[in-house]
Short mmCIF file of C-alpha atoms in Angstrom, two decimals:
data_model
loop_
_atom_site.label_atom_id
_atom_site.label_comp_id
_atom_site.label_asym_id
_atom_site.label_seq_id
_atom_site.Cartn_x
_atom_site.Cartn_y
_atom_site.Cartn_z
CA MET M 159 33.10 39.90 -140.24
CA THR M 160 30.26 41.32 -142.28
CA SER M 161 31.92 44.29 -143.97
CA SER M 162 33.67 43.72 -147.25
CA PRO M 163 37.22 42.59 -146.59
CA MET M 164 38.55 43.94 -149.86
CA PRO M 165 38.56 47.37 -151.46
CA ALA M 166 36.05 47.78 -154.25
CA PRO M 167 37.56 46.57 -157.50
CA THR M 168 38.17 49.10 -160.23
CA ALA M 169 36.52 48.41 -163.54
CA GLY M 170 38.23 45.72 -165.53
CA GLU M 171 40.97 45.35 -162.96
CA PRO M 172 41.98 41.74 -162.49
CA ALA M 173 42.32 40.33 -158.98
CA VAL M 174 46.01 40.87 -159.24
CA ASP M 175 47.09 44.47 -159.47
CA ALA M 176 49.69 45.40 -162.02
CA ALA M 177 52.11 46.87 -159.49
CA HIS M 178 52.72 43.44 -158.04
CA ALA M 179 52.61 41.44 -161.23
CA PRO M 180 55.79 39.42 -161.67
CA LYS M 181 58.35 40.92 -163.95
CA ASP M 182 59.41 38.00 -166.11
CA ALA M 183 57.28 37.42 -169.17
CA GLY M 184 57.01 33.69 -168.60
CA LEU M 185 54.94 34.30 -165.52
CA GLN M 186 52.48 36.82 -166.92
CA PRO M 187 48.88 35.86 -166.26
CA GLY M 188 47.86 33.45 -168.96
CA GLY M 189 51.38 32.61 -169.97
CA LEU M 190 52.18 29.66 -167.79
CA VAL M 191 55.07 28.74 -169.96
CA SER M 192 57.22 31.29 -171.72
CA GLY M 193 55.71 32.15 -175.06
CA ALA M 194 52.32 30.60 -174.33
CA PRO M 195 49.45 32.75 -175.56
CA VAL M 196 47.76 34.92 -172.98
CA VAL M 197 44.15 33.88 -172.60
CA ALA M 198 41.72 36.66 -173.49
CA PRO M 199 38.56 37.19 -171.43
CA GLY M 200 35.82 34.79 -172.44
CA GLU M 201 38.24 32.31 -173.96
CA THR M 202 38.82 28.90 -172.46
CA MET M 203 40.99 28.89 -169.34
CA ILE M 204 40.45 25.30 -168.26
CA ALA M 205 39.48 22.63 -170.75
CA ILE M 206 38.63 19.27 -169.21
CA ASP M 207 38.48 16.85 -172.07
CA ASN M 208 36.94 13.44 -171.55
CA ILE M 209 38.95 12.44 -168.49
CA SER M 210 38.58 9.17 -166.62
CA LYS M 211 40.29 8.09 -163.45
CA TRP M 212 40.54 4.82 -161.59
CA TYR M 213 41.71 3.88 -158.10
CA GLY M 214 42.75 0.33 -158.92
CA ASP M 215 39.62 -1.24 -160.36
CA PHE M 216 37.30 1.40 -158.98
CA GLN M 217 36.42 4.11 -161.45
CA VAL M 218 36.10 7.48 -159.72
CA LEU M 219 35.72 9.67 -162.80
CA THR M 220 34.00 8.69 -166.03
CA ASN M 221 34.44 10.67 -169.23
CA CYS M 222 34.20 14.12 -167.66
CA THR M 223 34.20 16.98 -170.10
CA THR M 224 33.70 20.67 -169.42
CA LYS M 225 35.24 24.06 -169.96
CA VAL M 226 35.83 27.09 -167.80
CA ALA M 227 36.19 30.39 -169.61
CA LYS M 228 38.44 33.16 -168.38
CA GLY M 229 36.64 35.21 -165.76
CA GLU M 230 33.99 32.57 -165.29
CA VAL M 231 32.91 31.23 -161.90
CA VAL M 232 31.89 27.58 -162.02
CA VAL M 233 30.45 25.81 -159.00
CA VAL M 234 30.80 22.03 -158.84
CA CYS M 235 28.32 20.28 -156.59
CA GLY M 236 27.02 16.82 -155.97
CA PRO M 237 26.60 14.23 -153.26
CA SER M 238 29.65 13.11 -151.30
CA GLY M 239 31.69 10.54 -153.15
CA SER M 240 30.53 11.88 -156.49
CA GLY M 241 34.09 12.71 -157.56
CA LYS M 242 33.85 16.49 -157.47
CA SER M 243 36.91 16.97 -155.25
CA THR M 244 38.83 14.45 -157.32
CA LEU M 245 37.91 16.31 -160.51
CA ILE M 246 39.12 19.66 -159.22
CA LYS M 247 42.37 18.08 -157.98
CA CYS M 248 42.96 16.72 -161.47
CA VAL M 249 43.05 20.29 -162.79
CA ASN M 250 46.44 20.93 -161.17
CA ALA M 251 47.42 17.26 -161.29
CA LEU M 252 47.44 16.77 -157.54
CA GLU M 253 45.49 13.69 -158.59
CA PRO M 254 46.73 12.00 -161.74
CA PHE M 255 44.19 10.66 -164.21
CA GLN M 256 44.57 7.82 -166.66
CA LYS M 257 42.52 8.92 -169.64
CA GLY M 258 41.74 12.21 -171.36
CA GLN M 259 43.45 15.56 -171.03
CA ILE M 260 43.10 18.79 -169.10
CA THR M 261 44.47 22.00 -170.52
CA VAL M 262 45.03 25.02 -168.29
CA ALA M 263 45.76 28.27 -170.10
CA GLY M 264 47.08 26.32 -173.04
CA THR M 265 49.28 24.00 -171.01
CA LYS M 266 48.51 20.28 -170.98
CA VAL M 267 48.36 19.00 -167.40
CA MET M 268 49.17 15.36 -168.08
CA ASP M 269 52.08 15.67 -170.41
CA LYS M 270 55.66 14.64 -169.87
CA SER M 271 56.96 17.93 -171.23
CA THR M 272 54.86 20.00 -168.81
CA ASN M 273 56.69 21.62 -165.91
CA LEU M 274 54.10 20.72 -163.29
CA PRO M 275 55.51 22.81 -160.40
CA LYS M 276 55.51 25.82 -162.69
CA LEU M 277 51.95 25.16 -163.82
CA ARG M 278 50.78 24.66 -160.24
CA SER M 279 52.48 27.84 -159.09
CA ARG M 280 49.98 29.77 -161.20
CA VAL M 281 46.91 27.72 -160.32
CA GLY M 282 45.76 28.77 -156.88
CA MET M 283 44.22 26.10 -154.72
CA VAL M 284 42.31 26.36 -151.48
CA PHE M 285 41.75 23.19 -149.46
CA GLN M 286 38.97 22.00 -147.21
CA HIS M 287 41.31 21.84 -144.22
CA PHE M 288 43.20 25.07 -145.06
CA GLU M 289 46.59 23.34 -144.99
CA LEU M 290 48.53 26.36 -143.86
CA PHE M 291 52.05 25.42 -142.87
CA PRO M 292 51.75 25.19 -139.06
CA HIS M 293 55.47 25.65 -138.36
CA LEU M 294 55.60 29.00 -140.17
CA SER M 295 54.19 32.38 -139.19
CA ILE M 296 51.32 33.82 -141.21
CA THR M 297 53.76 36.13 -143.02
CA ASP M 298 56.06 33.22 -143.87
CA ASN M 299 53.08 31.19 -145.06
CA LEU M 300 52.29 34.00 -147.48
CA THR M 301 55.84 34.56 -148.68
CA ILE M 302 57.62 31.21 -148.74
CA ALA M 303 56.35 30.05 -152.13
CA GLN M 304 56.78 33.51 -153.65
CA ARG M 305 60.43 33.43 -152.64
CA LYS M 306 61.28 29.79 -153.23
CA VAL M 307 59.14 29.13 -156.29
CA LEU M 308 58.81 32.47 -158.05
CA GLY M 309 62.20 33.74 -156.89
CA ARG M 310 60.87 37.06 -155.64
CA SER M 311 62.99 39.05 -153.24
CA ALA M 312 62.11 38.77 -149.56
CA GLU M 313 61.02 42.38 -149.60
CA ASP M 314 58.73 42.06 -152.64
CA ALA M 315 57.22 38.85 -151.32
CA ARG M 316 56.59 40.39 -147.94
CA LYS M 317 54.99 43.48 -149.42
CA ARG M 318 52.66 41.43 -151.59
CA GLY M 319 51.87 39.00 -148.77
CA LEU M 320 51.00 41.74 -146.28
CA ASP M 321 48.98 43.53 -148.96
CA LEU M 322 46.84 40.47 -149.49
CA LEU M 323 46.60 39.86 -145.77
CA ALA M 324 45.13 43.33 -145.46
CA ARG M 325 42.68 42.56 -148.23
CA VAL M 326 41.36 39.54 -146.37
CA GLY M 327 41.16 41.70 -143.24
CA LEU M 328 43.81 39.98 -141.15
CA SER M 329 46.70 42.45 -140.99
CA ALA M 330 46.76 42.23 -137.21
CA HIS M 331 47.71 38.56 -137.36
CA ALA M 332 50.83 38.76 -139.54
CA THR M 333 53.22 37.52 -136.88
CA LYS M 334 50.97 34.83 -135.42
CA PHE M 335 51.05 31.15 -136.26
CA PRO M 336 48.21 29.28 -138.00
CA GLY M 337 47.30 27.39 -134.82
CA GLN M 338 46.47 30.68 -133.12
CA LEU M 339 43.84 31.61 -135.72
CA SER M 340 40.24 30.47 -136.05
CA GLY M 341 39.24 28.21 -138.93
CA GLY M 342 37.69 31.07 -140.87
CA GLN M 343 40.77 33.21 -140.41
CA GLN M 344 43.04 30.36 -141.47
CA GLN M 345 41.02 29.80 -144.61
CA ARG M 346 41.23 33.49 -145.49
CA VAL M 347 44.99 33.33 -145.05
CA ALA M 348 45.01 30.25 -147.29
CA ILE M 349 43.18 32.23 -149.97
CA ALA M 350 45.70 35.06 -149.61
CA ARG M 351 48.54 32.55 -149.86
CA ALA M 352 47.17 31.26 -153.15
CA LEU M 353 46.58 34.80 -154.47
CA ALA M 354 50.13 35.81 -153.59
CA MET M 355 51.33 33.66 -156.48
CA ASN M 356 49.35 35.76 -159.01
CA PRO M 357 47.28 32.79 -160.12
CA VAL M 358 45.45 32.79 -163.44
CA VAL M 359 42.75 30.60 -161.95
CA MET M 360 41.64 29.68 -158.44
CA LEU M 361 40.43 26.24 -157.43
CA PHE M 362 38.43 25.83 -154.22
CA ASP M 363 37.94 22.36 -152.79
CA GLU M 364 35.05 22.60 -150.32
CA PRO M 365 36.54 25.71 -148.71
CA THR M 366 33.83 26.08 -146.08
CA SER M 367 33.02 22.45 -145.25
CA ALA M 368 35.39 22.22 -142.30
CA LEU M 369 34.32 25.53 -140.79
CA ASP M 370 32.03 26.25 -137.90
CA PRO M 371 28.80 27.74 -139.31
CA GLU M 372 29.49 31.24 -138.00
CA MET M 373 32.75 31.39 -139.93
CA VAL M 374 31.41 30.37 -143.32
CA GLY M 375 30.26 33.90 -144.12
CA GLU M 376 33.65 35.57 -143.76
CA VAL M 377 35.27 33.11 -146.17
CA LEU M 378 32.45 33.34 -148.69
CA ASP M 379 32.68 37.15 -148.54
CA VAL M 380 36.28 36.95 -149.68
CA MET M 381 35.37 34.55 -152.46
CA VAL M 382 32.52 36.75 -153.65
CA GLU M 383 34.86 39.73 -153.83
CA LEU M 384 37.33 37.66 -155.77
CA ALA M 385 34.65 36.60 -158.23
CA LYS M 386 33.56 40.19 -158.70
CA GLU M 387 37.12 41.17 -159.51
CA GLY M 388 37.01 38.81 -162.45
CA MET M 389 39.02 35.89 -161.14
CA THR M 390 38.47 32.62 -162.96
CA MET M 391 37.20 30.25 -160.30
CA MET M 392 36.24 26.62 -160.03
CA VAL M 393 34.55 25.97 -156.71
CA VAL M 394 33.53 22.67 -155.20
CA THR M 395 30.95 23.60 -152.58
CA HIS M 396 27.61 22.82 -151.04
CA GLU M 397 26.95 26.51 -150.48
CA MET M 398 24.10 27.00 -152.90
CA GLY M 399 23.69 30.58 -151.72
CA PHE M 400 27.17 31.29 -153.02
CA ALA M 401 26.36 29.52 -156.27
CA ARG M 402 23.21 31.61 -156.76
CA LYS M 403 25.05 34.81 -155.99
CA VAL M 404 28.20 34.58 -158.07
CA ALA M 405 28.31 31.42 -160.17
CA ASP M 406 28.03 31.67 -163.92
CA ARG M 407 27.60 27.94 -164.31
CA VAL M 408 26.85 24.99 -162.09
CA ILE M 409 28.21 21.51 -162.70
CA PHE M 410 26.38 18.69 -160.97
CA MET M 411 28.26 15.44 -160.50
CA ASP M 412 27.12 12.02 -159.37
CA ARG M 413 29.03 8.74 -159.29
CA GLY M 414 32.01 10.16 -161.11
CA GLU M 415 30.05 11.61 -163.97
CA ILE M 416 29.13 15.14 -164.91
CA VAL M 417 25.37 14.77 -164.91
CA GLU M 418 24.47 18.37 -165.48
CA ASP M 419 26.49 21.32 -166.74
CA ALA M 420 24.23 24.31 -166.98
CA ARG M 421 23.98 28.07 -166.62
CA LYS M 422 23.12 28.99 -163.05
CA GLU M 423 19.61 30.17 -163.98
CA ASP M 424 18.86 26.93 -165.77
CA PHE M 425 20.28 24.74 -163.03
CA PHE M 426 18.32 26.32 -160.22
CA GLY M 427 15.28 27.02 -162.37
CA SER M 428 14.77 23.65 -163.96
CA PRO M 429 17.42 21.00 -163.46
CA ARG M 430 16.95 18.45 -166.20
CA SER M 431 18.20 15.29 -164.50
CA GLU M 432 16.28 13.55 -161.77
CA ARG M 433 19.46 13.08 -159.76
CA ALA M 434 20.12 16.83 -159.72
CA GLN M 435 16.53 17.49 -158.71
CA THR M 436 16.78 15.05 -155.82
CA PHE M 437 20.09 16.54 -154.72
CA LEU M 438 18.76 20.10 -154.87
CA SER M 439 15.60 19.25 -152.97
CA LYS M 440 17.70 17.66 -150.23
CA ILE M 441 20.22 20.43 -149.97
CA LEU M 442 17.77 23.33 -150.25
CA GLN M 443 15.41 22.00 -147.59
CA HIS M 444 17.18 23.91 -144.86
CA MET X 196 85.56 -2.68 -96.47
CA LEU X 197 85.41 0.66 -98.24
CA SER X 198 88.58 1.56 -96.34
CA ASN X 199 90.46 -0.44 -98.92
CA PHE X 200 89.32 1.91 -101.63
CA ASP X 201 91.12 5.06 -102.56
CA PHE X 202 88.83 7.51 -104.27
CA SER X 203 91.48 10.20 -104.41
CA VAL X 204 92.59 8.67 -107.70
CA ILE X 205 89.48 10.21 -109.25
CA ALA X 206 90.27 13.75 -108.19
CA SER X 207 93.84 13.56 -109.43
CA SER X 208 92.80 12.21 -112.83
CA LEU X 209 89.87 14.56 -113.49
CA PRO X 210 91.71 16.75 -116.03
CA TYR X 211 92.62 13.70 -118.06
CA LEU X 212 89.20 12.04 -117.74
CA PHE X 213 87.25 15.11 -118.80
CA GLY X 214 89.78 17.24 -120.67
CA GLN X 215 90.61 14.40 -123.02
CA GLY X 216 88.21 11.52 -122.53
CA MET X 217 84.92 13.36 -122.24
CA VAL X 218 85.86 15.91 -124.91
CA PHE X 219 86.48 13.03 -127.29
CA THR X 220 83.21 11.31 -126.36
CA VAL X 221 81.15 14.47 -126.79
CA THR X 222 82.86 15.38 -130.06
CA LEU X 223 82.28 11.94 -131.51
CA THR X 224 78.66 11.87 -130.30
CA ALA X 225 77.87 15.31 -131.72
CA LEU X 226 79.49 14.72 -135.10
CA ALA X 227 78.02 11.22 -135.44
CA ALA X 228 74.55 12.47 -134.45
CA VAL X 229 74.60 15.30 -136.99
CA GLY X 230 75.95 13.07 -139.75
CA GLY X 231 73.64 10.23 -138.75
CA VAL X 232 70.53 12.43 -138.84
CA ILE X 233 71.46 13.80 -142.28
CA ILE X 234 72.19 10.38 -143.77
CA GLY X 235 69.22 8.92 -141.90
CA THR X 236 66.87 11.55 -143.33
CA LEU X 237 68.10 10.81 -146.85
CA LEU X 238 67.60 7.09 -146.20
CA ALA X 239 64.08 7.73 -144.93
CA MET X 240 63.31 9.82 -148.02
CA ALA X 241 64.68 7.05 -150.24
CA ARG X 242 62.57 4.49 -148.43
CA LEU X 243 59.43 6.56 -148.85
CA SER X 244 60.23 7.58 -152.42
CA GLY X 245 58.43 4.61 -153.93
CA ILE X 246 61.17 4.32 -156.54
CA PRO X 247 61.72 0.52 -156.72
CA GLY X 248 65.53 0.26 -156.74
CA LEU X 249 66.10 3.08 -154.30
CA TRP X 250 63.42 1.88 -151.93
CA HIS X 251 64.88 -1.63 -151.74
CA LEU X 252 68.41 -0.36 -151.32
CA ALA X 253 67.48 1.87 -148.39
CA LYS X 254 65.39 -0.81 -146.73
CA GLY X 255 68.15 -3.38 -147.19
CA TYR X 256 70.74 -1.05 -145.71
CA VAL X 257 68.62 -0.22 -142.67
CA GLU X 258 67.78 -3.87 -142.03
CA LEU X 259 71.44 -4.87 -142.36
CA CYS X 260 72.64 -2.25 -139.87
CA ARG X 261 69.94 -3.15 -137.41
CA SER X 262 70.89 -6.80 -137.60
CA LEU X 263 74.60 -6.38 -136.87
CA PRO X 264 76.30 -5.65 -133.54
CA LEU X 265 77.87 -2.20 -133.62
CA VAL X 266 81.22 -3.44 -132.33
CA LEU X 267 81.46 -5.82 -135.27
CA VAL X 268 80.81 -3.00 -137.73
CA ILE X 269 83.44 -0.82 -136.05
CA PHE X 270 85.99 -3.63 -136.38
CA TRP X 271 84.99 -4.55 -139.87
CA PHE X 272 85.12 -1.00 -141.07
CA TYR X 273 88.49 -0.27 -139.49
CA PHE X 274 90.25 -3.39 -140.75
CA LEU X 275 88.61 -4.03 -144.09
CA VAL X 276 87.99 -0.61 -145.55
CA PRO X 277 91.71 0.14 -146.05
CA TYR X 278 91.93 -2.97 -148.24
CA ILE X 279 88.74 -2.16 -150.10
CA GLY X 280 90.08 1.35 -150.62
CA ALA X 281 93.32 -0.07 -151.97
CA TYR X 282 91.42 -2.40 -154.28
CA VAL X 283 89.20 0.38 -155.59
CA THR X 284 92.02 2.85 -156.17
CA GLY X 285 94.41 0.21 -157.43
CA SER X 286 96.94 1.05 -154.73
CA THR X 287 99.41 -1.61 -153.64
CA THR X 288 99.24 -0.66 -149.95
CA PRO X 289 96.10 -0.39 -147.80
CA ILE X 290 94.59 3.09 -147.68
CA GLN X 291 95.08 4.37 -144.15
CA VAL X 292 91.91 5.99 -142.88
CA GLY X 293 92.95 6.53 -139.27
CA ALA X 294 91.13 5.37 -136.18
CA PHE X 295 89.10 8.51 -135.52
CA PRO X 296 87.78 9.10 -139.07
CA SER X 297 87.10 5.39 -139.30
CA ALA X 298 85.12 5.40 -136.05
CA LEU X 299 83.28 8.57 -136.98
CA ILE X 300 82.21 7.26 -140.38
CA THR X 301 81.13 3.97 -138.82
CA PHE X 302 79.01 5.67 -136.17
CA MET X 303 77.43 8.03 -138.70
CA ALA X 304 76.59 5.24 -141.10
CA PHE X 305 75.40 2.84 -138.41
CA GLU X 306 73.34 5.33 -136.43
CA ALA X 307 71.86 6.60 -139.70
CA ALA X 308 69.90 3.36 -139.88
CA TYR X 309 68.27 4.09 -136.52
CA PHE X 310 67.77 7.77 -137.22
CA SER X 311 66.20 6.89 -140.57
CA GLU X 312 63.52 4.84 -138.85
CA ILE X 313 62.71 7.82 -136.63
CA MET X 314 62.66 10.24 -139.56
CA ARG X 315 60.54 7.84 -141.58
CA ALA X 316 57.91 7.86 -138.84
CA GLY X 317 58.28 11.65 -138.66
CA ILE X 318 57.73 12.15 -142.38
CA GLN X 319 54.76 9.80 -142.33
CA SER X 320 53.26 11.74 -139.43
CA ILE X 321 52.86 14.85 -141.60
CA PRO X 322 49.35 14.96 -143.10
CA LYS X 323 49.14 14.35 -146.85
CA GLY X 324 47.36 17.67 -147.18
CA GLN X 325 50.57 19.48 -146.27
CA THR X 326 52.38 17.89 -149.21
CA ALA X 327 49.44 18.70 -151.46
CA ALA X 328 49.42 22.32 -150.29
CA ALA X 329 53.15 22.65 -150.92
CA GLN X 330 52.80 21.15 -154.38
CA ALA X 331 49.79 23.34 -155.10
CA VAL X 332 51.87 26.50 -154.62
CA GLY X 333 54.37 25.11 -157.10
CA MET X 334 57.01 23.53 -154.92
CA ASN X 335 58.93 20.62 -156.41
CA TYR X 336 59.87 17.52 -154.43
CA TRP X 337 62.98 18.97 -152.77
CA GLN X 338 61.30 22.28 -151.97
CA THR X 339 58.30 20.45 -150.50
CA MET X 340 60.54 18.29 -148.35
CA GLY X 341 62.94 21.07 -147.36
CA ASN X 342 60.41 23.79 -146.58
CA VAL X 343 57.31 21.97 -145.43
CA VAL X 344 57.65 18.28 -144.60
CA LEU X 345 61.09 17.90 -143.02
CA PRO X 346 60.97 20.96 -140.72
CA GLN X 347 57.72 19.64 -139.27
CA ALA X 348 58.90 16.02 -139.17
CA PHE X 349 62.11 17.08 -137.49
CA ARG X 350 60.30 19.05 -134.82
CA ASN X 351 57.82 16.27 -134.19
CA MET X 352 60.63 13.75 -133.84
CA LEU X 353 63.18 15.90 -132.00
CA PRO X 354 62.60 14.17 -128.64
CA LEU X 355 63.11 10.75 -130.23
CA LEU X 356 66.17 11.92 -132.14
CA LEU X 357 67.70 13.23 -128.93
CA THR X 358 66.84 10.05 -127.05
CA GLN X 359 68.61 8.07 -129.76
CA THR X 360 71.55 10.47 -129.42
CA ILE X 361 71.74 9.59 -125.72
CA VAL X 362 72.00 5.93 -126.72
CA LEU X 363 74.69 6.94 -129.20
CA PHE X 364 76.53 8.75 -126.41
CA GLN X 365 76.74 5.49 -124.50
CA ASP X 366 77.62 3.48 -127.60
CA THR X 367 80.67 5.64 -128.33
CA SER X 368 82.45 3.79 -125.50
CA LEU X 369 82.88 0.95 -128.01
CA VAL X 370 85.72 2.87 -129.69
CA TYR X 371 88.01 1.18 -127.16
CA VAL X 372 88.32 -1.63 -129.71
CA LEU X 373 90.22 0.81 -131.94
CA SER X 374 92.40 1.94 -129.01
CA LEU X 375 90.79 5.36 -129.08
CA THR X 376 90.57 7.06 -125.71
CA ASP X 377 87.09 8.27 -124.96
CA PHE X 378 85.80 8.91 -121.43
CA MET X 379 85.37 5.21 -120.75
CA GLY X 380 88.77 4.45 -122.23
CA ALA X 381 90.43 7.16 -120.13
CA ALA X 382 88.81 5.82 -116.97
CA SER X 383 89.91 2.34 -117.93
CA LYS X 384 93.51 3.40 -118.50
CA ILE X 385 93.77 5.12 -115.11
CA ALA X 386 92.11 2.14 -113.48
CA GLN X 387 94.64 -0.28 -114.92
CA ARG X 388 97.61 1.98 -114.28
CA ASP X 389 96.80 2.64 -110.63
CA GLY X 390 95.12 -0.65 -109.91
CA ARG X 391 91.94 1.19 -108.89
CA LEU X 392 89.45 -0.70 -111.06
CA VAL X 393 86.46 -0.56 -108.75
CA GLU X 394 86.78 3.13 -107.96
CA MET X 395 87.23 4.20 -111.56
CA TYR X 396 84.46 2.02 -112.97
CA ILE X 397 82.04 3.19 -110.26
CA PHE X 398 82.95 6.75 -111.08
CA ALA X 399 82.52 6.17 -114.82
CA ALA X 400 79.11 4.61 -114.23
CA VAL X 401 78.04 7.54 -112.05
CA VAL X 402 79.14 10.05 -114.69
CA TYR X 403 77.36 8.23 -117.53
CA PHE X 404 74.24 7.91 -115.41
CA ALA X 405 74.25 11.55 -114.35
CA ILE X 406 74.70 12.80 -117.91
CA CYS X 407 72.18 10.47 -119.55
CA PHE X 408 69.58 10.84 -116.81
CA SER X 409 69.65 14.62 -116.86
CA ALA X 410 69.71 14.63 -120.66
CA SER X 411 66.58 12.45 -120.73
CA PHE X 412 64.94 14.78 -118.26
CA LEU X 413 65.75 17.78 -120.45
CA VAL X 414 64.42 15.98 -123.52
CA ARG X 415 61.10 15.41 -121.78
CA ARG X 416 60.87 19.07 -120.92
CA LEU X 417 61.82 20.06 -124.45
CA GLN X 418 59.15 17.74 -125.82
CA ARG X 419 56.44 19.97 -124.40
CA ARG X 420 58.12 23.11 -125.70
CA VAL X 421 58.66 22.23 -129.36
CA ALA X 422 55.24 20.75 -130.12
CA ILE X 423 53.75 22.55 -133.11
CA ILE X 424 50.34 24.03 -132.40
CA ARG X 425 47.93 22.77 -135.02
#
């Protein structure tokens, strides 16, 4: 699919259109918890503050610190085993960490008082292996969390789900099951599923790594559109073309550390660390 | 030699054998299977919860049930529980539970141990990514289990659960120790009354075989049908 899967965004319109925004104030974009301040564009959406993580004795993350501003697209790259997937999974606490703190839209991730399911419901996540629910139809995949977690009516959830399905160009597949779709199609449904929750930020964990090469483009197209619409995105990927096109910043990780955290132009123009240079030369050869 | 046998006793007792005996057997099997799967699923969840006390309790219970003969548990439950009930409630007379409720509760609780092992394998067969995806869209533990993990685990394990139910169907014949009349008990009563032991027991064996064999066959066919396409 080469044509744009989504309608052109209107100026200043967030990825989530107002007509489908949830009604209760506690779920407004930015306000993860009732009364929390709404994050203004340019202000910090995700603050990763000096986090460290161990698997037993093995340290997988070492003093990682970075920030993602609202509307910013940050690409996280690095060799395999560098901890980039682990870092992004710490943002919605799918992976717990032992030291430091992450704050998403003003809500502390590792805090006893934090309602984690509620926080996660507004942090969209797309996985390497799609992880659609194979026993549910595409429509049910898109609506189940809206209904069960956000408490939307079946009708509202369905309308929003099918709307997003149309935006990723898969309306014809609403009644099929995930196993009947190609990898690229499944990943687009997975993106729609995350968007259905009106997320304030989207996390992508190697969204194209498990895809056949000819399907990478269709998924990246959707992500590019999303970025253009102003979605705050943190993307773990090896797709440097995507990084060049839409990233604001690139974070380079190696051995559990953030080695380089630079504006896109600086990273591709003149990476400061030797490790980043080596990595780039390897990955850009083809 | 077969001329000494009189198989007409079977035909004349069919209404009793099936109308009462088999109805009882099927009712007990169905109720015990449903209850056993529900309790078994909860046990499996407790065992996989990783919560120290709960985990040990569930494991201990399952191991205990699997180490005791069912007939002993049926006896024990029927004769001792009334006294335990009396002790707990402070009553001076044993609490009468009744043979059928007693048998039903015993079968549910006992079979739950076996069903829990099946459901445990079923839950573990669901990729971790599914749990992560459910949590990522904001589902809590019960929502994740109820909407994502258990429906898949149940479908994956349905053939095994049904196979275990076939075993349960045969095991229900043990209710004779409580003087309950299931299919086997009904056949036994007619056999003793009319002195037609061989005929009735052959017939009972044929019926059990026919039902269990065809049920197993259907389970195998179902197995291919319910597989989730991944």
